[in-house]
Short mmCIF file of C-alpha atoms in Angstrom, two decimals:
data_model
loop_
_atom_site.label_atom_id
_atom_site.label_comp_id
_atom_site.label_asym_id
_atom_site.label_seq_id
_atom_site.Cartn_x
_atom_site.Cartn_y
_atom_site.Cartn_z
CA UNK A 1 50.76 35.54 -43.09
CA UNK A 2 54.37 35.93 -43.73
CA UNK A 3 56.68 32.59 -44.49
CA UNK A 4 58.04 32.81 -40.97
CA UNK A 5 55.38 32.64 -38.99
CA UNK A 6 53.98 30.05 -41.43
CA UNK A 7 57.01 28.00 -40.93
CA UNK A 8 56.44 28.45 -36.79
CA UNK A 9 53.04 27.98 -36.43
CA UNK A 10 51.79 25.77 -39.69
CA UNK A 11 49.18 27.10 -41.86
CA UNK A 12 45.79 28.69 -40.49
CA UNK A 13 42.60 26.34 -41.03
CA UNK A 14 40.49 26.64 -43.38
CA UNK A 15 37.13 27.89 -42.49
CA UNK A 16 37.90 27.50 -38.42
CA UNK A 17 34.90 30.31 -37.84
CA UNK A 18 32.84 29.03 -39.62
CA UNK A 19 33.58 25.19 -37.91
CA UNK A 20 33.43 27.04 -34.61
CA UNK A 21 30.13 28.42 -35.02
CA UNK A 22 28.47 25.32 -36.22
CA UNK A 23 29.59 23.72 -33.39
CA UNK A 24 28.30 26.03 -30.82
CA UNK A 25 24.83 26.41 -33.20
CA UNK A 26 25.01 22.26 -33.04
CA UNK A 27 25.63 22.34 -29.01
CA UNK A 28 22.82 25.28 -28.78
CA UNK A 29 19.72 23.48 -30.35
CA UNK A 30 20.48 20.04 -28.64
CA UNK A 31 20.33 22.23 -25.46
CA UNK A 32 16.99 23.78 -26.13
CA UNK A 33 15.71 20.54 -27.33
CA UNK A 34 16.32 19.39 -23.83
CA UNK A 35 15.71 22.17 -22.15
CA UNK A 36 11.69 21.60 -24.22
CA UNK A 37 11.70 17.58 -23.44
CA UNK A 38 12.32 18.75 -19.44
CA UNK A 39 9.73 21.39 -19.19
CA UNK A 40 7.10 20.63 -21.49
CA UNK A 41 5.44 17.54 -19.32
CA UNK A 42 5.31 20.08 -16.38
CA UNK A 43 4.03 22.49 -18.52
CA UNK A 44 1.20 19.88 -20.05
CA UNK A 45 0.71 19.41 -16.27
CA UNK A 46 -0.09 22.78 -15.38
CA UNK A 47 -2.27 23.42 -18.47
CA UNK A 48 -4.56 20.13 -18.05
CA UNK A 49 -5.00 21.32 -13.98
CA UNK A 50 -7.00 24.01 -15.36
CA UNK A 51 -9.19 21.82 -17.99
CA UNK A 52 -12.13 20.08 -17.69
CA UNK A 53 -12.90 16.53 -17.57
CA UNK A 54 -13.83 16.39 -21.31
CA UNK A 55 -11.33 19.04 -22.67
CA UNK A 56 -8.61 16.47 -21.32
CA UNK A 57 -10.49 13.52 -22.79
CA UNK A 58 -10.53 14.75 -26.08
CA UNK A 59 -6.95 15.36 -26.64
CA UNK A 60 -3.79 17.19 -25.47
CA UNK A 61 -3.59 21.20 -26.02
CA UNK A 62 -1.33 23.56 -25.15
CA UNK A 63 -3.46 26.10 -24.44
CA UNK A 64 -4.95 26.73 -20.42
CA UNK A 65 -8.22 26.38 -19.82
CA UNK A 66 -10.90 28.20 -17.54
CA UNK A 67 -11.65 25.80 -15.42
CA UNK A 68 -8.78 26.25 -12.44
CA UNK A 69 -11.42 28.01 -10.07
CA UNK A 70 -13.78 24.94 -10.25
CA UNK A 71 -10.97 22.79 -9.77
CA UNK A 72 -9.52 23.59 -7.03
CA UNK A 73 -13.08 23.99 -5.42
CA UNK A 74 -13.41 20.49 -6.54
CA UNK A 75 -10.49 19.01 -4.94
CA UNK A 76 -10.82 20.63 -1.34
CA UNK A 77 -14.78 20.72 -0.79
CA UNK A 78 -15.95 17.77 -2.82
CA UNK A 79 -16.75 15.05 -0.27
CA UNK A 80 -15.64 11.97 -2.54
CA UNK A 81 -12.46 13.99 -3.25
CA UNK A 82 -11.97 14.69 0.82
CA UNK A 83 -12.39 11.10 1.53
CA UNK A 84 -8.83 10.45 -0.06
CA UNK A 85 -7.28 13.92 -0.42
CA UNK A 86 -6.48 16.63 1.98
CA UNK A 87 -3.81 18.97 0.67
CA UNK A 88 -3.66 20.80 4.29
CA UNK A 89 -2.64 17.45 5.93
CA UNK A 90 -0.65 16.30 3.16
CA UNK A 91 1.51 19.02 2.72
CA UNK A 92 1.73 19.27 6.85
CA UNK A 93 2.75 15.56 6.72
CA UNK A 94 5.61 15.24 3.80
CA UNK A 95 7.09 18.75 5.05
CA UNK A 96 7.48 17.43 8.48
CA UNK A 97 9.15 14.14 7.17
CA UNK A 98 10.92 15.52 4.24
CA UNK A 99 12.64 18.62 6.28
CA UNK A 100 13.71 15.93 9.09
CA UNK A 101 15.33 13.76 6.67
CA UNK A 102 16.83 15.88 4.58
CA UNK A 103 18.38 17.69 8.02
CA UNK A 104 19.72 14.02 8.82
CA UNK A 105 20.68 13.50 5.54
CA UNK A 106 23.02 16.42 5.08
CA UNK A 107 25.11 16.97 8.71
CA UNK A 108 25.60 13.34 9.58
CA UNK A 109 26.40 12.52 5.91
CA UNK A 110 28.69 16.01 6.14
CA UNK A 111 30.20 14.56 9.60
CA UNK A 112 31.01 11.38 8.15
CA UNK A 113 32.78 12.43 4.77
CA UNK A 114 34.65 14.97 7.36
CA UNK A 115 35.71 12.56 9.77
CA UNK A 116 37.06 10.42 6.96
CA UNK A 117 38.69 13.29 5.25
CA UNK A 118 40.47 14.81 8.06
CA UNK A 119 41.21 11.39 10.39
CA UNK A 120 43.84 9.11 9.47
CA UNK A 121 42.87 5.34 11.20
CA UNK A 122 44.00 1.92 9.78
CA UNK A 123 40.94 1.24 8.47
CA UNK A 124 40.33 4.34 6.70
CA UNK A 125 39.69 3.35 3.42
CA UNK A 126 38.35 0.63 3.79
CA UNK A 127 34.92 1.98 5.91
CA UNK A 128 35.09 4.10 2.87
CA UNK A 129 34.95 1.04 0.80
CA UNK A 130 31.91 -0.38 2.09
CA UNK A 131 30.07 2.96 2.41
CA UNK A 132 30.55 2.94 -1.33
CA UNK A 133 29.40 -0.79 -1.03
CA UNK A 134 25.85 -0.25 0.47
CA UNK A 135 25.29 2.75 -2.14
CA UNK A 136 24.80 0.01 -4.64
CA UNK A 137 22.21 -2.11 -2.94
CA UNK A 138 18.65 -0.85 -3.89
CA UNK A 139 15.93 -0.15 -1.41
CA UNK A 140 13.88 -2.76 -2.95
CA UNK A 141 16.44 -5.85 -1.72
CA UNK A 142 16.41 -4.76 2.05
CA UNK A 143 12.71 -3.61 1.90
CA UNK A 144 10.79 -6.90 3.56
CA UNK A 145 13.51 -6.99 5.95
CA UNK A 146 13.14 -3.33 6.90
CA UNK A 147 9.23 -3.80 7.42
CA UNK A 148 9.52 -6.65 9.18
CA UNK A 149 12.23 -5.46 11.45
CA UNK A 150 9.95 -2.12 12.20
CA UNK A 151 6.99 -4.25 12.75
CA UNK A 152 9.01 -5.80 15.86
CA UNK A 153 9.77 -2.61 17.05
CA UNK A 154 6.44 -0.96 17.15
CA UNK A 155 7.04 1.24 14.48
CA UNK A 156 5.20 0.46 11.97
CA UNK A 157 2.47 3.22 11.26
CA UNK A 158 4.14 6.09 12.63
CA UNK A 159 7.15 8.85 10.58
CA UNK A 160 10.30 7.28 12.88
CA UNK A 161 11.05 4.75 10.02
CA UNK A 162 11.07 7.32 7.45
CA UNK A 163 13.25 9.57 8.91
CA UNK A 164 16.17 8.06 11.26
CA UNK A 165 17.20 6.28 8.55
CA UNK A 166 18.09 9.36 6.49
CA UNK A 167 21.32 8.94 8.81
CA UNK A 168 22.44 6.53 6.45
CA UNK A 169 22.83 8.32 2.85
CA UNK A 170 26.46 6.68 1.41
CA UNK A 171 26.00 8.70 -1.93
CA UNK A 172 25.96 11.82 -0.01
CA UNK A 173 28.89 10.88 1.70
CA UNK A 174 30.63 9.97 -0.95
CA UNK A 175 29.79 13.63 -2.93
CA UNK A 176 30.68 15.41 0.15
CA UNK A 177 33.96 13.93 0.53
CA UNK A 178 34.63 14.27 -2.88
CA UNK A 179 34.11 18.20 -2.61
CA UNK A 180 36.52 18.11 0.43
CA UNK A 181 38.88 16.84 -1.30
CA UNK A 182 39.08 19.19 -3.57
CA UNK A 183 38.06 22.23 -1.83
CA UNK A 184 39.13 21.96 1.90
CA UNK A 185 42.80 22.07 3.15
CA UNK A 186 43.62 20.02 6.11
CA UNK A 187 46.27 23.10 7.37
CA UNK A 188 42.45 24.79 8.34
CA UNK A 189 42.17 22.09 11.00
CA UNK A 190 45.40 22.06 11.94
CA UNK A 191 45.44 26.39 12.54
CA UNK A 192 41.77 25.52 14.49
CA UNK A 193 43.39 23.28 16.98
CA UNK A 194 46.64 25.50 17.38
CA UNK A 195 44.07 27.80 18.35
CA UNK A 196 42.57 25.56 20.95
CA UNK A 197 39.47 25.04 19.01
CA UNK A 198 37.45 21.24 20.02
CA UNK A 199 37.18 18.87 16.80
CA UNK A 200 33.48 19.54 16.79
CA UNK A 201 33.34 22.89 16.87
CA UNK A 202 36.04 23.36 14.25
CA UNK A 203 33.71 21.13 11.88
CA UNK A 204 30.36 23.44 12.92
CA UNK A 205 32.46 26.39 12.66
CA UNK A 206 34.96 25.93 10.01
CA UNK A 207 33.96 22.47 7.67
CA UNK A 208 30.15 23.47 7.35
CA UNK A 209 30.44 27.12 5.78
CA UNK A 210 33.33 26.10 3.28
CA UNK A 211 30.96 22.53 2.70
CA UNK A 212 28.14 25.27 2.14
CA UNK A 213 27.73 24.85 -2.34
CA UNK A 214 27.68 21.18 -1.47
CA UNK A 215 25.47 21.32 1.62
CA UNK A 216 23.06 23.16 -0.85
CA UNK A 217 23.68 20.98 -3.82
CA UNK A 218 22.89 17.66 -1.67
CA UNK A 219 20.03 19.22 0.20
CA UNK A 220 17.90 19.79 -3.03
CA UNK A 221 18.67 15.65 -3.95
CA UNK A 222 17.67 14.76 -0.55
CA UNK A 223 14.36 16.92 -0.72
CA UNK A 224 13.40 16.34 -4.17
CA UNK A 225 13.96 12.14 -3.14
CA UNK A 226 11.95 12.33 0.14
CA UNK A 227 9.08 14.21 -0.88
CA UNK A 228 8.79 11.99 -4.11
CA UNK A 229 9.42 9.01 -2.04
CA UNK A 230 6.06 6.90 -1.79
CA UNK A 231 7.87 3.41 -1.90
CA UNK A 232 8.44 3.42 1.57
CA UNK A 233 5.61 5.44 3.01
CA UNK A 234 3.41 3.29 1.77
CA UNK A 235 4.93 -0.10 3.32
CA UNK A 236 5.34 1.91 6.65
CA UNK A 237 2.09 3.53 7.20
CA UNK A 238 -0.28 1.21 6.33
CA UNK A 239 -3.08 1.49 8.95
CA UNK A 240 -3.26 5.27 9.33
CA UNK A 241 -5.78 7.94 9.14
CA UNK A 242 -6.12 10.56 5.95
CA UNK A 243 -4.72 12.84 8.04
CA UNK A 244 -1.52 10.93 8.54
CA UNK A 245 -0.87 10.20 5.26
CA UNK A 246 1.63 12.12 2.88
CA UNK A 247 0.55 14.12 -0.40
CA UNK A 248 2.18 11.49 -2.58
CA UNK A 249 0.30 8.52 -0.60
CA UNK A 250 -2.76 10.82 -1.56
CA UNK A 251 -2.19 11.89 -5.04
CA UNK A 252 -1.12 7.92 -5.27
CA UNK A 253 -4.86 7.26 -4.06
CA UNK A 254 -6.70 9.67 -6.47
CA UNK A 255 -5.26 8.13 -9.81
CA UNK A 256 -5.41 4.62 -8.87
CA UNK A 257 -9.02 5.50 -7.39
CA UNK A 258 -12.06 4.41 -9.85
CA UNK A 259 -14.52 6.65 -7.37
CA UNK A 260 -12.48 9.71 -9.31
CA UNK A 261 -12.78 10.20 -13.19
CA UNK A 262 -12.44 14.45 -13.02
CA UNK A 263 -8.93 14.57 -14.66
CA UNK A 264 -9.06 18.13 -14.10
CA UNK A 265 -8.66 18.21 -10.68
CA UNK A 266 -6.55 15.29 -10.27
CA UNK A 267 -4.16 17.32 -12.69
CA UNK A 268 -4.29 20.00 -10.41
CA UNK A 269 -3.79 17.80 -6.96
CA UNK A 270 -0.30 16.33 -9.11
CA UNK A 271 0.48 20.30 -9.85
CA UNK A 272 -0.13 21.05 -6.18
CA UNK A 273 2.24 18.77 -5.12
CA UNK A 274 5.30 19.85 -6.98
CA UNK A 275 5.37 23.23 -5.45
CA UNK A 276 7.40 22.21 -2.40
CA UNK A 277 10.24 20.90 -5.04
CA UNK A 278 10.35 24.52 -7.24
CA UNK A 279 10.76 26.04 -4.47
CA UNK A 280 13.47 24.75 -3.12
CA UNK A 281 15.29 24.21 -6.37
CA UNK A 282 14.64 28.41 -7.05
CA UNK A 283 15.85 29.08 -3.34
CA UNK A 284 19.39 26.83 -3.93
CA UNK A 285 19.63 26.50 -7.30
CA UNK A 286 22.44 28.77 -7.26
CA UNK A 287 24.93 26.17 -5.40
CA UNK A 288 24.28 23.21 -7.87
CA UNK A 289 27.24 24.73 -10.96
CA UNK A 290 29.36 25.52 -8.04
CA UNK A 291 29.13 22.54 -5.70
CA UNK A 292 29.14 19.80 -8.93
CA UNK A 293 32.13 21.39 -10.59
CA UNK A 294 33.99 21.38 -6.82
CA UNK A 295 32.89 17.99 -5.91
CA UNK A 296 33.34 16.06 -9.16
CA UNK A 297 37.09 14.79 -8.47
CA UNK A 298 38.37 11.52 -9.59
CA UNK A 299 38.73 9.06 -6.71
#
Protein backbone atom coordinates (compact mmCIF):
# COMPACT_ATOMS: atom_id res chain seq x y z
CA UNK A 1 0.00 0.00 0.00
CA UNK A 2 1.59 3.15 -1.06
CA UNK A 3 2.00 6.24 1.65
CA UNK A 4 -0.89 8.01 -0.05
CA UNK A 5 -3.44 5.90 0.13
CA UNK A 6 -2.20 5.01 3.65
CA UNK A 7 -2.46 8.58 4.58
CA UNK A 8 -6.34 8.57 2.96
CA UNK A 9 -7.65 5.60 4.12
CA UNK A 10 -5.51 4.61 7.52
CA UNK A 11 -3.78 1.39 7.69
CA UNK A 12 -5.48 -2.06 6.64
CA UNK A 13 -6.41 -4.39 9.76
CA UNK A 14 -4.66 -6.83 10.80
CA UNK A 15 -6.00 -10.22 10.21
CA UNK A 16 -9.69 -8.73 9.04
CA UNK A 17 -10.24 -12.34 7.05
CA UNK A 18 -9.43 -14.13 9.32
CA UNK A 19 -11.86 -11.96 12.07
CA UNK A 20 -14.49 -12.15 9.34
CA UNK A 21 -14.55 -15.74 9.05
CA UNK A 22 -14.67 -16.50 12.69
CA UNK A 23 -17.46 -14.49 12.93
CA UNK A 24 -19.56 -16.02 10.31
CA UNK A 25 -18.11 -19.77 11.63
CA UNK A 26 -19.32 -18.26 15.30
CA UNK A 27 -22.90 -17.05 13.75
CA UNK A 28 -23.03 -20.59 11.71
CA UNK A 29 -22.82 -23.16 14.65
CA UNK A 30 -25.13 -21.09 17.02
CA UNK A 31 -27.55 -21.41 14.02
CA UNK A 32 -27.34 -25.13 13.68
CA UNK A 33 -27.41 -25.50 17.35
CA UNK A 34 -30.82 -24.00 17.10
CA UNK A 35 -31.80 -25.19 14.17
CA UNK A 36 -31.03 -29.09 16.38
CA UNK A 37 -32.82 -27.68 19.78
CA UNK A 38 -36.08 -26.83 17.25
CA UNK A 39 -36.25 -30.05 15.41
CA UNK A 40 -34.97 -32.63 17.53
CA UNK A 41 -38.23 -32.87 20.05
CA UNK A 42 -40.32 -33.32 16.81
CA UNK A 43 -38.00 -35.62 15.63
CA UNK A 44 -37.98 -37.68 19.23
CA UNK A 45 -41.75 -37.39 18.54
CA UNK A 46 -41.88 -39.07 15.39
CA UNK A 47 -39.38 -41.79 16.36
CA UNK A 48 -41.22 -42.83 19.80
CA UNK A 49 -44.80 -42.97 17.49
CA UNK A 50 -43.30 -45.91 16.00
CA UNK A 51 -41.98 -47.68 19.41
CA UNK A 52 -43.45 -49.84 21.64
CA UNK A 53 -44.70 -49.41 25.02
CA UNK A 54 -41.48 -50.83 26.61
CA UNK A 55 -38.90 -49.55 24.01
CA UNK A 56 -40.15 -45.98 25.22
CA UNK A 57 -40.04 -47.04 28.86
CA UNK A 58 -36.66 -47.99 28.83
CA UNK A 59 -35.09 -44.93 27.56
CA UNK A 60 -34.90 -42.37 24.71
CA UNK A 61 -33.27 -43.54 21.19
CA UNK A 62 -32.89 -42.03 18.19
CA UNK A 63 -33.41 -44.71 16.18
CA UNK A 64 -37.35 -45.66 14.66
CA UNK A 65 -38.82 -48.52 15.61
CA UNK A 66 -41.13 -51.23 13.89
CA UNK A 67 -43.92 -50.83 15.57
CA UNK A 68 -45.87 -47.82 13.45
CA UNK A 69 -48.26 -50.46 11.74
CA UNK A 70 -49.50 -51.72 15.19
CA UNK A 71 -49.82 -48.34 16.28
CA UNK A 72 -51.80 -46.80 14.30
CA UNK A 73 -54.07 -50.00 14.29
CA UNK A 74 -54.04 -49.38 17.94
CA UNK A 75 -55.20 -45.93 18.02
CA UNK A 76 -58.21 -46.17 15.45
CA UNK A 77 -59.68 -49.82 16.19
CA UNK A 78 -58.86 -50.29 19.84
CA UNK A 79 -62.16 -49.78 21.68
CA UNK A 80 -60.59 -48.12 24.95
CA UNK A 81 -58.60 -45.90 22.54
CA UNK A 82 -62.08 -45.02 20.44
CA UNK A 83 -63.80 -44.16 23.59
CA UNK A 84 -61.60 -40.88 23.79
CA UNK A 85 -59.96 -40.58 20.36
CA UNK A 86 -61.28 -40.31 16.90
CA UNK A 87 -58.77 -38.77 14.53
CA UNK A 88 -61.61 -38.63 11.64
CA UNK A 89 -63.78 -36.35 13.90
CA UNK A 90 -61.01 -34.56 15.34
CA UNK A 91 -59.34 -33.48 12.47
CA UNK A 92 -63.06 -32.69 10.83
CA UNK A 93 -63.67 -30.59 14.00
CA UNK A 94 -60.33 -28.28 14.52
CA UNK A 95 -60.18 -27.80 10.55
CA UNK A 96 -63.63 -26.48 10.53
CA UNK A 97 -62.87 -24.09 13.53
CA UNK A 98 -59.34 -23.33 12.78
CA UNK A 99 -59.98 -22.38 8.86
CA UNK A 100 -63.05 -20.07 10.11
CA UNK A 101 -60.97 -18.26 12.48
CA UNK A 102 -58.09 -17.86 10.85
CA UNK A 103 -60.41 -16.44 7.69
CA UNK A 104 -61.80 -13.90 10.43
CA UNK A 105 -58.65 -13.36 11.73
CA UNK A 106 -56.86 -12.17 8.63
CA UNK A 107 -59.57 -9.81 6.42
CA UNK A 108 -61.22 -8.06 9.31
CA UNK A 109 -57.82 -7.64 11.06
CA UNK A 110 -56.54 -6.57 7.23
CA UNK A 111 -59.78 -4.15 7.03
CA UNK A 112 -59.06 -2.61 10.20
CA UNK A 113 -55.20 -1.83 9.90
CA UNK A 114 -56.47 -0.48 6.27
CA UNK A 115 -59.08 1.67 7.40
CA UNK A 116 -56.70 3.16 9.93
CA UNK A 117 -53.94 3.50 7.48
CA UNK A 118 -55.71 5.13 4.72
CA UNK A 119 -58.61 7.28 6.88
CA UNK A 120 -57.70 10.31 8.60
CA UNK A 121 -60.55 10.88 11.70
CA UNK A 122 -59.86 12.79 15.00
CA UNK A 123 -59.58 9.93 16.82
CA UNK A 124 -57.27 8.10 14.73
CA UNK A 125 -54.63 7.29 16.87
CA UNK A 126 -56.04 6.96 19.56
CA UNK A 127 -58.51 3.66 18.50
CA UNK A 128 -55.07 2.66 17.53
CA UNK A 129 -53.99 3.17 21.02
CA UNK A 130 -56.32 0.99 22.66
CA UNK A 131 -56.20 -1.74 19.98
CA UNK A 132 -52.60 -1.89 21.10
CA UNK A 133 -54.15 -1.73 24.69
CA UNK A 134 -56.30 -4.98 24.61
CA UNK A 135 -53.21 -6.87 22.87
CA UNK A 136 -51.73 -6.86 26.31
CA UNK A 137 -54.52 -8.34 28.34
CA UNK A 138 -54.19 -12.22 28.40
CA UNK A 139 -57.00 -14.59 27.64
CA UNK A 140 -56.77 -15.93 31.03
CA UNK A 141 -58.09 -12.35 32.80
CA UNK A 142 -61.32 -12.13 30.58
CA UNK A 143 -61.80 -15.97 30.52
CA UNK A 144 -64.70 -16.46 33.45
CA UNK A 145 -66.27 -13.50 32.06
CA UNK A 146 -66.27 -14.86 28.51
CA UNK A 147 -67.86 -18.28 29.76
CA UNK A 148 -70.18 -16.82 31.71
CA UNK A 149 -71.30 -14.31 29.19
CA UNK A 150 -71.68 -17.38 26.48
CA UNK A 151 -73.50 -19.38 28.99
CA UNK A 152 -76.30 -16.51 28.87
CA UNK A 153 -76.37 -16.61 25.38
CA UNK A 154 -76.85 -20.23 24.69
CA UNK A 155 -73.63 -20.79 23.41
CA UNK A 156 -71.96 -22.67 25.40
CA UNK A 157 -71.26 -26.21 23.82
CA UNK A 158 -71.35 -25.34 20.33
CA UNK A 159 -67.95 -23.73 17.73
CA UNK A 160 -69.73 -19.92 17.61
CA UNK A 161 -67.55 -18.87 20.67
CA UNK A 162 -64.46 -20.08 19.17
CA UNK A 163 -64.68 -18.52 16.09
CA UNK A 164 -66.55 -14.94 15.95
CA UNK A 165 -64.24 -13.84 18.20
CA UNK A 166 -61.28 -14.32 15.85
CA UNK A 167 -62.75 -10.79 14.65
CA UNK A 168 -60.91 -9.36 17.33
CA UNK A 169 -56.99 -10.14 16.79
CA UNK A 170 -55.18 -6.46 17.83
CA UNK A 171 -51.64 -8.06 17.20
CA UNK A 172 -52.61 -8.78 13.74
CA UNK A 173 -53.72 -5.46 13.30
CA UNK A 174 -51.06 -3.97 14.56
CA UNK A 175 -48.45 -6.24 12.09
CA UNK A 176 -50.63 -5.48 9.23
CA UNK A 177 -50.56 -1.88 9.63
CA UNK A 178 -47.12 -1.91 10.27
CA UNK A 179 -46.46 -3.60 6.73
CA UNK A 180 -48.71 -0.83 5.21
CA UNK A 181 -46.86 1.50 6.34
CA UNK A 182 -44.06 0.58 4.89
CA UNK A 183 -45.13 -1.06 1.81
CA UNK A 184 -48.41 0.63 0.57
CA UNK A 185 -48.63 4.23 -0.87
CA UNK A 186 -51.72 6.12 -0.18
CA UNK A 187 -51.42 7.81 -4.07
CA UNK A 188 -52.83 3.87 -4.97
CA UNK A 189 -56.09 4.89 -3.31
CA UNK A 190 -56.17 8.07 -4.40
CA UNK A 191 -55.56 6.83 -8.55
CA UNK A 192 -58.53 3.98 -7.47
CA UNK A 193 -61.04 6.61 -6.66
CA UNK A 194 -60.01 9.01 -9.62
CA UNK A 195 -60.94 6.02 -11.39
CA UNK A 196 -64.33 5.75 -9.83
CA UNK A 197 -63.43 2.71 -7.93
CA UNK A 198 -65.89 2.18 -4.29
CA UNK A 199 -63.59 2.17 -1.01
CA UNK A 200 -64.33 -1.51 -0.68
CA UNK A 201 -63.55 -2.69 -3.72
CA UNK A 202 -60.31 -0.73 -3.97
CA UNK A 203 -59.27 -2.58 -0.58
CA UNK A 204 -60.47 -6.28 -2.18
CA UNK A 205 -58.91 -5.30 -5.31
CA UNK A 206 -55.95 -3.23 -4.65
CA UNK A 207 -54.93 -3.44 -0.48
CA UNK A 208 -55.32 -7.37 -0.32
CA UNK A 209 -52.82 -8.51 -3.21
CA UNK A 210 -50.03 -5.88 -2.20
CA UNK A 211 -51.04 -7.06 1.84
CA UNK A 212 -50.49 -10.66 0.24
CA UNK A 213 -46.53 -11.63 2.20
CA UNK A 214 -48.33 -10.37 5.27
CA UNK A 215 -51.73 -11.99 4.68
CA UNK A 216 -49.54 -15.22 4.44
CA UNK A 217 -47.19 -14.42 7.23
CA UNK A 218 -50.28 -13.77 9.75
CA UNK A 219 -52.32 -16.64 8.44
CA UNK A 220 -49.69 -19.32 9.51
CA UNK A 221 -49.74 -17.44 13.39
CA UNK A 222 -53.39 -17.54 13.34
CA UNK A 223 -53.49 -21.36 12.27
CA UNK A 224 -50.67 -22.62 14.16
CA UNK A 225 -52.60 -20.60 17.51
CA UNK A 226 -56.11 -22.01 16.78
CA UNK A 227 -55.38 -25.45 16.12
CA UNK A 228 -53.03 -25.54 19.27
CA UNK A 229 -55.60 -23.67 21.15
CA UNK A 230 -57.22 -26.11 23.83
CA UNK A 231 -57.60 -23.32 26.59
CA UNK A 232 -60.69 -22.24 25.30
CA UNK A 233 -62.19 -25.30 23.71
CA UNK A 234 -62.16 -26.87 26.63
CA UNK A 235 -64.13 -24.13 28.82
CA UNK A 236 -66.59 -23.86 25.80
CA UNK A 237 -67.48 -27.32 24.96
CA UNK A 238 -67.88 -28.93 27.95
CA UNK A 239 -70.95 -31.22 27.55
CA UNK A 240 -70.34 -32.53 24.03
CA UNK A 241 -70.08 -35.76 22.29
CA UNK A 242 -66.50 -37.42 21.04
CA UNK A 243 -67.49 -36.49 17.93
CA UNK A 244 -67.66 -32.82 18.70
CA UNK A 245 -64.64 -32.51 20.27
CA UNK A 246 -61.29 -31.16 18.67
CA UNK A 247 -57.97 -33.32 18.20
CA UNK A 248 -56.24 -31.31 20.89
CA UNK A 249 -59.34 -31.82 23.43
CA UNK A 250 -58.60 -35.56 22.42
CA UNK A 251 -54.93 -35.92 22.44
CA UNK A 252 -55.50 -33.70 25.86
CA UNK A 253 -57.74 -36.79 27.01
CA UNK A 254 -55.31 -39.67 26.07
CA UNK A 255 -52.26 -38.36 28.20
CA UNK A 256 -54.10 -37.24 31.13
CA UNK A 257 -56.15 -40.66 30.75
CA UNK A 258 -54.90 -43.55 33.32
CA UNK A 259 -57.23 -46.17 31.09
CA UNK A 260 -54.10 -45.53 28.42
CA UNK A 261 -50.43 -46.59 29.32
CA UNK A 262 -49.38 -47.60 25.31
CA UNK A 263 -46.94 -44.62 24.86
CA UNK A 264 -46.54 -45.77 21.46
CA UNK A 265 -49.61 -44.87 20.17
CA UNK A 266 -50.25 -41.92 22.15
CA UNK A 267 -46.85 -40.71 20.50
CA UNK A 268 -48.30 -41.31 17.35
CA UNK A 269 -51.97 -39.59 18.09
CA UNK A 270 -49.49 -36.22 19.25
CA UNK A 271 -47.55 -36.86 15.68
CA UNK A 272 -50.92 -37.08 13.95
CA UNK A 273 -51.92 -33.98 15.08
CA UNK A 274 -49.14 -31.75 13.94
CA UNK A 275 -49.65 -32.51 10.34
CA UNK A 276 -52.26 -29.81 9.76
CA UNK A 277 -49.44 -27.15 11.10
CA UNK A 278 -46.40 -28.55 8.49
CA UNK A 279 -48.47 -28.21 6.10
CA UNK A 280 -49.40 -25.05 6.15
CA UNK A 281 -46.06 -23.69 7.24
CA UNK A 282 -44.47 -25.75 3.81
CA UNK A 283 -47.44 -24.23 1.68
CA UNK A 284 -46.61 -20.30 3.02
CA UNK A 285 -43.50 -20.52 4.37
CA UNK A 286 -42.23 -18.60 1.58
CA UNK A 287 -44.03 -15.15 2.71
CA UNK A 288 -42.69 -15.21 6.38
CA UNK A 289 -38.66 -13.43 5.26
CA UNK A 290 -40.64 -11.23 3.05
CA UNK A 291 -43.67 -10.12 5.05
CA UNK A 292 -41.39 -9.76 8.61
CA UNK A 293 -38.67 -7.74 6.94
CA UNK A 294 -41.72 -5.39 5.25
CA UNK A 295 -43.74 -5.19 8.32
CA UNK A 296 -41.12 -4.69 11.02
CA UNK A 297 -41.17 -0.67 11.00
CA UNK A 298 -40.67 1.39 14.03
CA UNK A 299 -43.92 2.96 15.23
Amino acid sequence: MSNNMKDVYGKAKDNYSFKIKLKSGILCAWFIILTIICLLPIYILIINATRTHTDIANGLSFVPGSNIGNNFKKIFTDPTFKLSYNALHGYKNSLLITVCSTFLTVFFSALTAYGIHVYDFKIKELSYSVILLVMMVPMQVTSAGFVAFMSDLHLTNTYWPLIIPAVAAPAVVYFMRSYMKSSFPLDIVEAARIDGCSEFRTFLSIAIPMMKPAIAVQSIFAFIASWNNFYTPNMILINVKLNKKTLPMMVAALQSSDKFNDYGAIYLAIALSIIPIIIAYVLLSRFIIAGVALGGVKE
